[in-house]
Tab-separated table of C-alpha atoms and ligand atoms in Angstrom:
chain	number	residue	atom	x	y	z
A	1	MET	CA	95.517	76.309	128.262
A	2	ALA	CA	93.604	79.314	129.643
A	3	LYS	CA	91.978	81.506	127.049
A	4	ILE	CA	93.817	84.724	126.157
A	5	ASP	CA	92.111	87.932	127.283
A	6	MET	CA	91.882	91.079	125.207
A	7	ASP	CA	91.548	94.655	126.493
A	8	ILE	CA	90.193	96.580	123.519
A	9	PRO	CA	87.902	95.175	120.821
A	10	VAL	CA	88.701	94.667	117.163
A	11	VAL	CA	86.002	95.929	114.809
A	12	GLU	CA	84.527	92.862	113.147
A	13	MET	CA	82.880	93.416	109.757
A	14	ASP	CA	80.996	90.327	108.626
A	15	GLY	CA	80.285	89.817	104.933
A	16	ASP	CA	78.621	87.716	102.261
A	17	GLU	CA	78.239	84.315	100.641
A	18	MET	CA	80.932	81.633	101.023
A	19	THR	CA	83.326	83.912	102.892
A	20	ARG	CA	80.577	84.529	105.480
A	21	VAL	CA	80.353	80.757	105.950
A	22	LEU	CA	84.151	80.523	106.332
A	23	TRP	CA	84.097	83.491	108.735
A	24	ALA	CA	81.864	81.644	111.197
A	25	LEU	CA	83.956	78.451	110.916
A	26	ILE	CA	87.215	80.337	111.519
A	27	LYS	CA	85.802	81.946	114.650
A	28	GLU	CA	84.344	78.683	115.906
A	29	HIS	CA	87.449	76.526	115.364
A	30	LEU	CA	90.484	78.799	115.288
A	31	ILE	CA	89.802	81.858	117.432
A	32	CYS	CA	87.114	81.448	120.074
A	33	PRO	CA	88.464	78.221	121.672
A	34	TYR	CA	91.733	80.076	122.461
A	35	VAL	CA	90.884	83.770	122.812
A	36	ASN	CA	88.191	85.551	124.807
A	37	LEU	CA	87.427	87.462	121.663
A	38	LYS	CA	86.427	91.072	122.183
A	39	SER	CA	84.925	92.369	118.971
A	40	GLU	CA	82.491	95.093	118.048
A	41	TYR	CA	80.372	93.352	115.430
A	42	TYR	CA	78.955	94.986	112.292
A	43	ASP	CA	76.992	92.917	109.813
A	44	LEU	CA	78.060	94.153	106.364
A	45	GLY	CA	76.182	91.317	104.660
A	46	LEU	CA	74.227	92.734	101.717
A	47	LYS	CA	70.821	92.107	103.320
A	48	ASN	CA	71.736	94.169	106.359
A	49	ARG	CA	73.368	96.919	104.300
A	50	ASP	CA	70.097	97.181	102.400
A	51	TYR	CA	68.025	97.045	105.590
A	52	THR	CA	70.087	99.851	107.195
A	53	ASP	CA	70.289	101.936	103.979
A	54	ASP	CA	74.019	101.182	104.080
A	55	ASN	CA	74.415	103.075	107.358
A	56	VAL	CA	76.005	99.977	108.874
A	57	THR	CA	79.006	100.361	106.544
A	58	TRP	CA	79.545	103.973	107.591
A	59	GLU	CA	79.158	103.051	111.271
A	60	ALA	CA	81.656	100.211	110.900
A	61	ALA	CA	84.178	102.522	109.223
A	62	ARG	CA	83.780	105.093	112.003
A	63	ALA	CA	84.200	102.352	114.626
A	64	ALA	CA	87.447	101.327	112.892
A	65	LYS	CA	88.652	104.911	113.359
A	66	ARG	CA	87.860	104.710	117.074
A	67	TYR	CA	89.364	101.296	117.822
A	68	LYS	CA	92.233	101.425	115.267
A	69	VAL	CA	92.011	97.730	114.303
A	70	ALA	CA	89.379	96.099	112.092
A	71	VAL	CA	88.945	92.782	110.313
A	72	LYS	CA	86.655	92.554	107.305
A	73	CYS	CA	85.028	89.642	105.497
A	74	ALA	CA	84.586	89.864	101.710
A	75	THR	CA	81.350	91.569	100.690
A	76	ILE	CA	79.224	91.771	97.565
A	77	THR	CA	79.462	95.011	95.610
A	78	PRO	CA	75.999	95.074	94.071
A	79	ASN	CA	75.474	95.349	90.321
A	80	ALA	CA	72.169	95.176	88.416
A	81	GLN	CA	72.023	91.389	88.744
A	82	ARG	CA	72.555	91.540	92.541
A	83	VAL	CA	69.896	94.250	92.897
A	84	LYS	CA	67.450	91.735	91.405
A	85	GLU	CA	68.797	88.720	93.287
A	86	TYR	CA	68.547	90.438	96.694
A	87	ASN	CA	65.589	92.668	95.829
A	88	LEU	CA	67.609	95.712	96.913
A	89	LYS	CA	66.258	99.215	97.507
A	90	ASN	CA	69.351	100.680	95.906
A	91	MET	CA	72.537	99.682	94.090
A	92	TRP	CA	74.662	100.365	97.201
A	93	LYS	CA	78.263	101.408	96.744
A	94	SER	CA	81.215	99.112	97.341
A	95	PRO	CA	81.736	98.782	101.130
A	96	ASN	CA	85.490	98.797	100.539
A	97	GLY	CA	85.128	102.078	98.673
A	98	THR	CA	83.155	103.590	101.563
A	99	ILE	CA	85.626	102.343	104.172
A	100	ARG	CA	88.585	103.626	102.144
A	101	ALA	CA	86.886	106.999	101.717
A	102	VAL	CA	86.428	107.282	105.509
A	103	LEU	CA	89.874	105.997	106.490
A	104	ASP	CA	91.977	107.184	103.489
A	105	GLY	CA	95.332	105.440	103.393
A	106	THR	CA	97.121	102.719	101.508
A	107	VAL	CA	96.296	99.066	100.864
A	108	PHE	CA	99.275	96.707	101.207
A	109	ARG	CA	98.966	93.259	99.655
A	110	SER	CA	101.556	90.519	100.023
A	111	PRO	CA	101.546	86.913	98.871
A	112	ILE	CA	101.479	84.264	101.599
A	113	ILE	CA	104.441	82.100	100.653
A	114	VAL	CA	104.248	78.326	101.216
A	115	LYS	CA	106.815	75.643	100.411
A	116	GLY	CA	105.472	73.673	97.464
A	117	ILE	CA	103.701	76.540	95.700
A	118	GLN	CA	106.055	78.080	93.161
A	119	PRO	CA	105.353	81.456	91.558
A	120	TYR	CA	104.620	81.273	87.808
A	121	VAL	CA	107.536	83.673	87.254
A	122	ARG	CA	110.556	81.482	87.869
A	123	THR	CA	112.916	84.302	88.900
A	124	TRP	CA	110.708	85.317	91.863
A	125	LYS	CA	112.213	83.981	95.070
A	126	LYS	CA	110.802	86.472	97.609
A	127	PRO	CA	107.353	88.070	98.000
A	128	ILE	CA	106.443	91.244	96.111
A	129	SER	CA	104.102	93.485	98.109
A	130	ILE	CA	101.841	95.936	96.330
A	131	ALA	CA	101.079	99.260	98.035
A	132	ARG	CA	97.930	100.675	96.478
A	133	HIS	CA	96.866	104.277	97.071
A	134	ALA	CA	93.270	104.041	98.295
A	135	TYR	CA	91.966	107.532	97.489
A	136	GLY	CA	90.796	109.329	94.369
A	137	ASP	CA	91.594	109.118	90.631
A	138	ILE	CA	88.975	107.152	88.686
A	139	TYR	CA	87.393	105.874	91.934
A	140	LYS	CA	86.108	109.393	92.558
A	141	ASN	CA	85.580	110.392	88.935
A	142	VAL	CA	82.846	112.298	87.176
A	143	GLU	CA	82.114	111.298	83.612
A	144	LEU	CA	79.759	112.260	80.819
A	145	TYR	CA	78.721	111.087	77.383
A	146	THR	CA	79.164	113.888	74.865
A	147	GLN	CA	77.452	114.514	71.555
A	148	LYS	CA	78.787	115.748	68.228
A	149	GLY	CA	79.516	119.469	68.478
A	150	ALA	CA	80.324	119.359	72.207
A	151	LYS	CA	83.278	121.316	73.525
A	152	ALA	CA	84.686	119.860	76.751
A	153	GLU	CA	86.734	122.108	79.000
A	154	LEU	CA	88.401	121.731	82.365
A	155	VAL	CA	87.332	124.658	84.548
A	156	VAL	CA	88.686	125.360	88.031
A	157	SER	CA	86.966	128.186	89.952
A	158	TYR	CA	88.187	129.915	93.101
A	159	GLU	CA	86.224	131.724	95.806
A	160	ASP	CA	87.584	135.104	94.672
A	161	GLY	CA	86.089	134.598	91.222
A	162	ARG	CA	89.336	133.619	89.494
A	163	GLN	CA	89.047	130.825	86.930
A	164	GLU	CA	91.471	128.586	85.100
A	165	ARG	CA	90.291	126.878	81.902
A	166	SER	CA	91.793	124.302	79.665
A	167	LEU	CA	90.321	122.796	76.506
A	168	ILE	CA	89.922	119.034	76.703
A	169	HIS	CA	88.425	118.326	73.283
A	170	GLU	CA	86.069	119.613	70.624
A	171	PHE	CA	83.937	116.669	69.568
A	172	ASP	CA	83.068	116.150	65.883
A	173	CYS	CA	81.370	112.862	66.739
A	174	PRO	CA	79.812	111.433	69.965
A	175	GLY	CA	82.306	110.588	72.698
A	176	ILE	CA	83.055	110.477	76.392
A	177	VAL	CA	84.774	112.737	78.897
A	178	GLN	CA	86.029	112.161	82.438
A	179	GLY	CA	87.257	114.322	85.328
A	180	ILE	CA	89.420	112.940	88.112
A	181	HIS	CA	91.258	114.451	91.050
A	182	ASN	CA	93.552	113.756	93.934
A	183	ILE	CA	94.671	115.818	96.912
A	184	ASP	CA	98.160	116.564	98.244
A	185	SER	CA	97.338	115.518	101.808
A	186	SER	CA	96.300	112.042	100.648
A	187	ILE	CA	99.310	111.630	98.338
A	188	GLU	CA	101.594	112.740	101.164
A	189	SER	CA	100.117	110.212	103.570
A	190	PHE	CA	100.342	107.551	100.834
A	191	ALA	CA	104.062	108.331	100.488
A	192	ARG	CA	104.644	108.254	104.245
A	193	SER	CA	102.761	105.000	104.805
A	194	CYS	CA	104.725	103.333	101.966
A	195	MET	CA	108.020	104.563	103.404
A	196	ASN	CA	107.082	103.476	106.930
A	197	TYR	CA	106.033	100.057	105.635
A	198	ALA	CA	109.348	99.706	103.745
A	199	LEU	CA	111.269	100.550	106.930
A	200	ASP	CA	109.109	98.112	108.913
A	201	LYS	CA	109.777	95.280	106.453
A	202	GLY	CA	113.367	96.278	105.676
A	203	GLU	CA	112.629	96.105	101.939
A	204	ASN	CA	113.303	98.464	99.014
A	205	LEU	CA	110.439	100.691	97.904
A	206	TRP	CA	109.622	101.160	94.213
A	207	PHE	CA	107.167	103.771	92.992
A	208	SER	CA	105.959	104.146	89.434
A	209	THR	CA	103.495	106.295	87.492
A	210	LYS	CA	103.169	107.509	83.905
A	211	ASP	CA	104.698	110.939	84.491
A	212	THR	CA	106.123	111.261	80.967
A	213	ILE	CA	102.567	111.400	79.600
A	214	SER	CA	100.756	112.915	82.578
A	215	LYS	CA	103.200	115.764	83.076
A	216	GLN	CA	101.291	117.482	85.886
A	217	TYR	CA	98.998	114.879	87.498
A	218	ASP	CA	101.323	111.882	87.687
A	219	HIS	CA	104.385	114.107	87.933
A	220	HIS	CA	102.910	115.659	91.056
A	221	PHE	CA	102.771	112.219	92.717
A	222	LYS	CA	106.435	111.692	91.786
A	223	ASP	CA	107.466	115.113	93.162
A	224	ILE	CA	105.620	114.621	96.450
A	225	PHE	CA	107.204	111.193	96.973
A	226	GLN	CA	110.683	112.558	96.236
A	227	LYS	CA	110.277	115.560	98.559
A	228	ILE	CA	109.031	113.426	101.453
A	229	TYR	CA	111.788	110.900	100.861
A	230	ASP	CA	114.527	113.566	100.767
A	231	GLU	CA	113.255	115.525	103.757
A	232	GLU	CA	112.063	112.777	106.086
A	233	TYR	CA	113.263	109.317	105.084
A	234	SER	CA	116.572	109.275	103.176
A	235	ILE	CA	118.689	108.940	106.330
A	236	LYS	CA	116.422	106.269	107.841
A	237	PHE	CA	116.549	104.316	104.556
A	238	GLN	CA	120.368	104.525	104.496
A	239	GLU	CA	120.540	103.300	108.078
A	240	LYS	CA	118.364	100.299	107.160
A	241	ASN	CA	120.360	99.778	103.980
A	242	ILE	CA	117.268	99.972	101.771
A	243	GLU	CA	116.487	102.141	98.733
A	244	TYR	CA	113.703	104.290	97.372
A	245	PHE	CA	113.510	103.977	93.618
A	246	TYR	CA	111.224	105.771	91.127
A	247	THR	CA	110.736	104.591	87.576
A	248	LEU	CA	108.096	104.791	84.824
A	249	ILE	CA	105.325	102.254	85.215
A	250	ASP	CA	106.125	100.413	81.968
A	251	ASP	CA	109.790	100.168	82.935
A	252	ALA	CA	108.771	98.962	86.417
A	253	ALA	CA	106.476	96.282	84.952
A	254	ALA	CA	109.368	94.937	82.858
A	255	ARG	CA	111.784	95.010	85.805
A	256	VAL	CA	109.311	93.323	88.169
A	257	ILE	CA	109.125	90.292	85.902
A	258	LYS	CA	112.916	89.958	85.795
A	259	SER	CA	113.437	90.616	89.516
A	260	ASP	CA	113.804	88.061	92.296
A	261	GLY	CA	111.180	89.869	94.441
A	262	GLY	CA	111.588	91.053	98.010
A	263	PHE	CA	110.420	94.656	97.554
A	264	ILE	CA	107.353	96.876	97.868
A	265	TRP	CA	105.848	98.301	94.681
A	266	ALA	CA	103.813	101.457	95.342
A	267	LEU	CA	101.167	102.296	92.762
A	268	LYS	CA	98.361	104.757	92.178
A	269	ASN	CA	94.815	103.582	92.885
A	270	TYR	CA	93.899	101.960	89.540
A	271	ASP	CA	97.407	100.653	88.780
A	272	GLY	CA	97.465	99.047	92.237
A	273	ASP	CA	94.040	97.491	91.698
A	274	VAL	CA	95.157	95.766	88.493
A	275	MET	CA	98.712	94.885	89.522
A	276	SER	CA	97.724	93.362	92.865
A	277	ASP	CA	95.498	90.813	91.111
A	278	LEU	CA	98.202	90.128	88.546
A	279	ILE	CA	100.922	89.676	91.183
A	280	SER	CA	98.742	87.514	93.446
A	281	SER	CA	97.701	85.221	90.591
A	282	ALA	CA	101.310	84.948	89.443
A	283	PHE	CA	102.348	83.974	92.977
A	284	GLY	CA	99.838	81.134	92.815
A	285	SER	CA	96.389	82.136	94.025
A	286	LEU	CA	94.234	85.096	94.999
A	287	ALA	CA	93.343	83.081	98.090
A	288	MET	CA	96.988	83.219	99.236
A	289	MET	CA	97.256	86.994	99.477
A	290	SER	CA	97.083	89.051	102.665
A	291	SER	CA	95.711	92.573	102.507
A	292	VAL	CA	95.706	95.466	104.961
A	293	LEU	CA	94.530	99.056	104.658
A	294	VAL	CA	96.752	101.387	106.692
A	295	SER	CA	95.365	104.874	107.289
A	296	PRO	CA	97.522	107.940	107.942
A	297	GLU	CA	96.042	108.114	111.461
A	298	GLY	CA	97.261	104.584	112.149
A	299	VAL	CA	94.051	102.596	111.611
A	300	TYR	CA	94.619	99.039	110.337
A	301	GLU	CA	91.880	97.184	108.466
A	302	TYR	CA	92.680	93.567	107.533
A	303	GLU	CA	90.833	91.576	104.864
A	304	ALA	CA	91.252	88.840	102.280
A	305	ALA	CA	92.156	90.110	98.813
A	306	HIS	CA	89.574	87.889	97.081
A	307	GLY	CA	85.791	88.161	96.747
A	308	THR	CA	82.905	86.216	98.237
A	309	ILE	CA	83.562	82.984	96.209
A	310	GLN	CA	80.044	83.213	94.811
A	311	LYS	CA	80.028	79.967	92.792
A	312	HIS	CA	81.021	77.876	95.808
A	313	TYR	CA	78.253	79.533	97.807
A	314	TYR	CA	75.538	78.458	95.353
A	315	ARG	CA	76.896	74.907	95.579
A	316	TYR	CA	76.928	75.173	99.374
A	317	LEU	CA	73.273	76.284	99.315
A	318	ASN	CA	72.481	73.180	97.241
A	319	GLY	CA	73.983	71.050	99.985
A	320	GLU	CA	77.072	70.194	97.903
A	321	SER	CA	80.555	70.030	99.393
A	322	THR	CA	82.862	72.954	98.567
A	323	SER	CA	86.611	73.278	98.808
A	324	SER	CA	87.000	76.982	99.531
A	325	ASN	CA	90.370	78.264	100.611
A	326	SER	CA	90.168	80.138	103.924
A	327	VAL	CA	93.878	81.074	104.179
A	328	ALA	CA	93.553	84.780	103.313
A	329	THR	CA	90.587	85.187	105.675
A	330	ILE	CA	92.477	83.429	108.494
A	331	PHE	CA	95.445	85.745	107.858
A	332	ALA	CA	93.061	88.722	108.040
A	333	TRP	CA	92.087	87.558	111.550
A	334	SER	CA	95.652	86.776	112.618
A	335	GLY	CA	96.823	90.135	111.235
A	336	ALA	CA	94.160	92.026	113.196
A	337	LEU	CA	94.853	90.101	116.415
A	338	LYS	CA	98.613	90.608	115.994
A	339	LYS	CA	98.130	94.354	115.553
A	340	ARG	CA	95.769	94.501	118.564
A	341	ALA	CA	98.383	92.581	120.577
A	342	GLU	CA	101.159	94.989	119.499
A	343	LEU	CA	99.122	98.108	120.266
A	344	ASP	CA	97.876	96.836	123.627
A	345	GLY	CA	101.069	95.007	124.667
A	346	ILE	CA	99.509	91.507	124.952
A	347	SER	CA	102.393	89.134	124.235
A	348	GLU	CA	100.283	85.933	124.512
A	349	LEU	CA	97.954	87.201	121.798
A	350	LEU	CA	100.931	88.032	119.570
A	351	GLU	CA	102.394	84.546	120.056
A	352	PHE	CA	99.017	82.917	119.435
A	353	SER	CA	98.485	84.833	116.173
A	354	LYS	CA	101.913	83.842	114.890
A	355	LYS	CA	101.247	80.207	115.780
A	356	LEU	CA	97.906	80.335	113.992
A	357	GLU	CA	99.669	81.489	110.811
A	358	LYS	CA	102.342	78.835	111.235
A	359	SER	CA	99.754	76.094	111.592
A	360	VAL	CA	98.112	77.199	108.317
A	361	LEU	CA	101.429	76.922	106.453
A	362	LEU	CA	102.256	73.585	108.116
A	363	THR	CA	98.899	72.160	107.069
A	364	ILE	CA	99.482	72.968	103.400
A	365	GLU	CA	103.144	71.964	103.469
A	366	SER	CA	102.122	68.579	104.907
A	367	GLY	CA	100.053	67.981	101.759
A	368	MET	CA	96.596	68.813	103.147
A	369	MET	CA	94.925	71.600	101.167
A	370	THR	CA	91.883	72.903	99.326
A	371	GLY	CA	91.183	72.155	95.661
A	372	ASP	CA	92.403	75.500	94.307
A	373	LEU	CA	95.920	74.810	95.647
A	374	ALA	CA	96.051	71.164	94.573
A	375	GLY	CA	96.549	72.166	90.931
A	376	ILE	CA	99.608	74.284	91.697
A	377	PHE	CA	101.196	72.374	94.594
A	378	THR	CA	104.467	70.711	93.600
A	379	GLY	CA	104.934	68.546	96.721
A	380	ASP	CA	103.093	65.338	97.658
A	381	ILE	CA	99.389	65.869	98.062
A	382	LYS	CA	98.012	63.770	100.903
A	383	LYS	CA	94.424	64.897	100.730
A	384	ILE	CA	92.250	67.527	99.091
A	385	LEU	CA	89.946	68.771	101.809
A	386	ASN	CA	86.583	70.467	101.810
A	387	SER	CA	86.132	73.898	103.376
A	388	GLU	CA	85.415	72.660	106.890
A	389	GLU	CA	87.928	69.784	106.851
A	390	PHE	CA	90.691	72.234	105.924
A	391	ILE	CA	89.889	74.438	108.911
A	392	THR	CA	89.742	71.453	111.279
A	393	ALA	CA	93.099	70.193	109.916
A	394	ILE	CA	94.574	73.604	110.748
A	395	ARG	CA	93.032	73.369	114.215
A	396	HIS	CA	94.686	69.993	114.729
A	397	ASN	CA	98.121	71.475	113.883
A	398	LEU	CA	97.422	74.552	116.006
A	399	GLU	CA	96.606	72.362	119.023
A	400	ASN	CA	99.950	70.579	118.533
A	401	ILE	CA	101.923	73.843	118.355
A	402	LEU	CA	100.120	75.389	121.315
B	501	NAD	P1	86.041	85.983	93.745
B	501	NAD	O1	87.369	86.438	94.256
B	501	NAD	O2	85.035	85.627	94.747
B	501	NAD	O3	86.276	84.759	92.755
B	501	NAD	C1	87.100	84.828	91.618
B	501	NAD	C2	87.545	83.408	91.222
B	501	NAD	O4	88.527	82.930	92.134
B	501	NAD	C3	86.412	82.385	91.267
B	501	NAD	O5	86.634	81.430	90.267
B	501	NAD	C4	86.555	81.765	92.630
B	501	NAD	O6	86.034	80.467	92.700
B	501	NAD	C5	88.074	81.794	92.852
B	501	NAD	N1	88.377	82.037	94.272
B	501	NAD	C6	88.485	83.248	94.886
B	501	NAD	N2	88.757	83.101	96.172
B	501	NAD	C7	88.815	81.768	96.397
B	501	NAD	C8	89.050	80.994	97.565
B	501	NAD	N3	89.272	81.588	98.750
B	501	NAD	N4	89.022	79.652	97.472
B	501	NAD	C9	88.809	79.063	96.299
B	501	NAD	N5	88.579	79.746	95.141
B	501	NAD	C10	88.574	81.084	95.198
B	501	NAD	O7	85.522	87.160	92.815
B	501	NAD	P2	84.231	87.314	91.889
B	501	NAD	O8	83.659	85.982	91.538
B	501	NAD	O9	84.648	88.238	90.818
B	501	NAD	O10	83.199	88.083	92.790
B	501	NAD	C11	82.277	87.482	93.682
B	501	NAD	C12	81.721	88.572	94.573
B	501	NAD	O11	82.745	89.071	95.415
B	501	NAD	C13	81.157	89.777	93.829
B	501	NAD	O12	79.853	90.057	94.276
B	501	NAD	C14	82.109	90.922	94.155
B	501	NAD	O13	81.414	92.143	94.291
B	501	NAD	C15	82.708	90.490	95.457
B	501	NAD	N6	84.093	90.970	95.705
B	501	NAD	C16	84.361	91.402	96.966
B	501	NAD	C17	85.651	91.796	97.284
B	501	NAD	C18	85.929	92.270	98.686
B	501	NAD	O14	85.026	92.407	99.492
B	501	NAD	N7	87.158	92.503	99.038
B	501	NAD	C19	86.677	91.718	96.340
B	501	NAD	C20	86.358	91.233	95.061
B	501	NAD	C21	85.064	90.845	94.762
């Protein structure tokens, strides 16, 4: 079979530790033998972020804006221990945070469903996708320790000298105070991308916040969603026979557990952060979750939802065999290639990407899988494979399908 040509590059953001090892194997075995891969490469590995004073992350995010499609490997977000381990100049910010700040938008996460891996919640029959707002709230907070006797106020000043003030608290013992914000334009684009995604998937959209307690902040999110739904989407939703549904976050959490799945749950930034890990673990494994950031300008950045699988990497460095699951990283690649194919009208690339995903599912369903899945797989396990064997088993199935 002749290799498939691409017109426009995908932005390739390499990363750290075990996922960096998997990244190279995926390209070597599952992409490059079949596609004349056009990618604009940015090394977001921690060493290079440090070497470039993190400029590489900003450049990669700007390239994503230009080319519209990016694929990102998991990266280390440094903490004090990593600063020591890598002898860093600075405790650089989370690359995902930087990319989200540049692109804005919404992160959609959906479980990758395989026959033989049952969700822990027995009523769930269909996937539940989480739509996480990727701007603001505590991710752009300012916070202070306060001392006894402190009076904390919220002050908003305007150019014309007007001020609005509100008392937060008068402290009679030491404490803490935090300021957060969000902006209408970002909430509006969050609402639109969730509604577009729901129409795309033909699934109901749920949205939940804590508006009974946060009567202005959270309520504002609710109002914006409702206005955009009423003015721009209600007819399209009716035509597709799907619903938009708002409820309080605690009510939503209870309903999610009793549901049979098959919907999109939109959540504010922090709620989405927590709930996407909870939902992915309950569906079986963090390594079986696809993740894409969709910006209001139509930029798509695909990644795995998990981290760099640090413990496996230390074993790998010791020359030991690891059984790291590459499914989510493969789906990041197939997602990016599928989107590139759609945007550029390359049907062979679209077909190839779908077949790549199919061969991953076939491999697991035939009983060949990595160690993390073996514990939760209910079918017959033929063999537990190491990281490289798993990728070559997928390649074998891919060759058969192609
Ligand atoms: P992790 O997701 O790497 O690992 C969490 C646990 O899940 C570990 O026990 C790990 O062995 C297991 N696990 C995760 N993915 C797996 C896979 N594909 N196959 C098999 N097992 C898997 O998260 P962590 O240990 O909290 O963090 C490690 C590093 O990853 C940190 O430096 C953190 O900053 C970074 N991180 C990056 C991202 C990202 O770039 N998207 C997300 C989370 C964490």
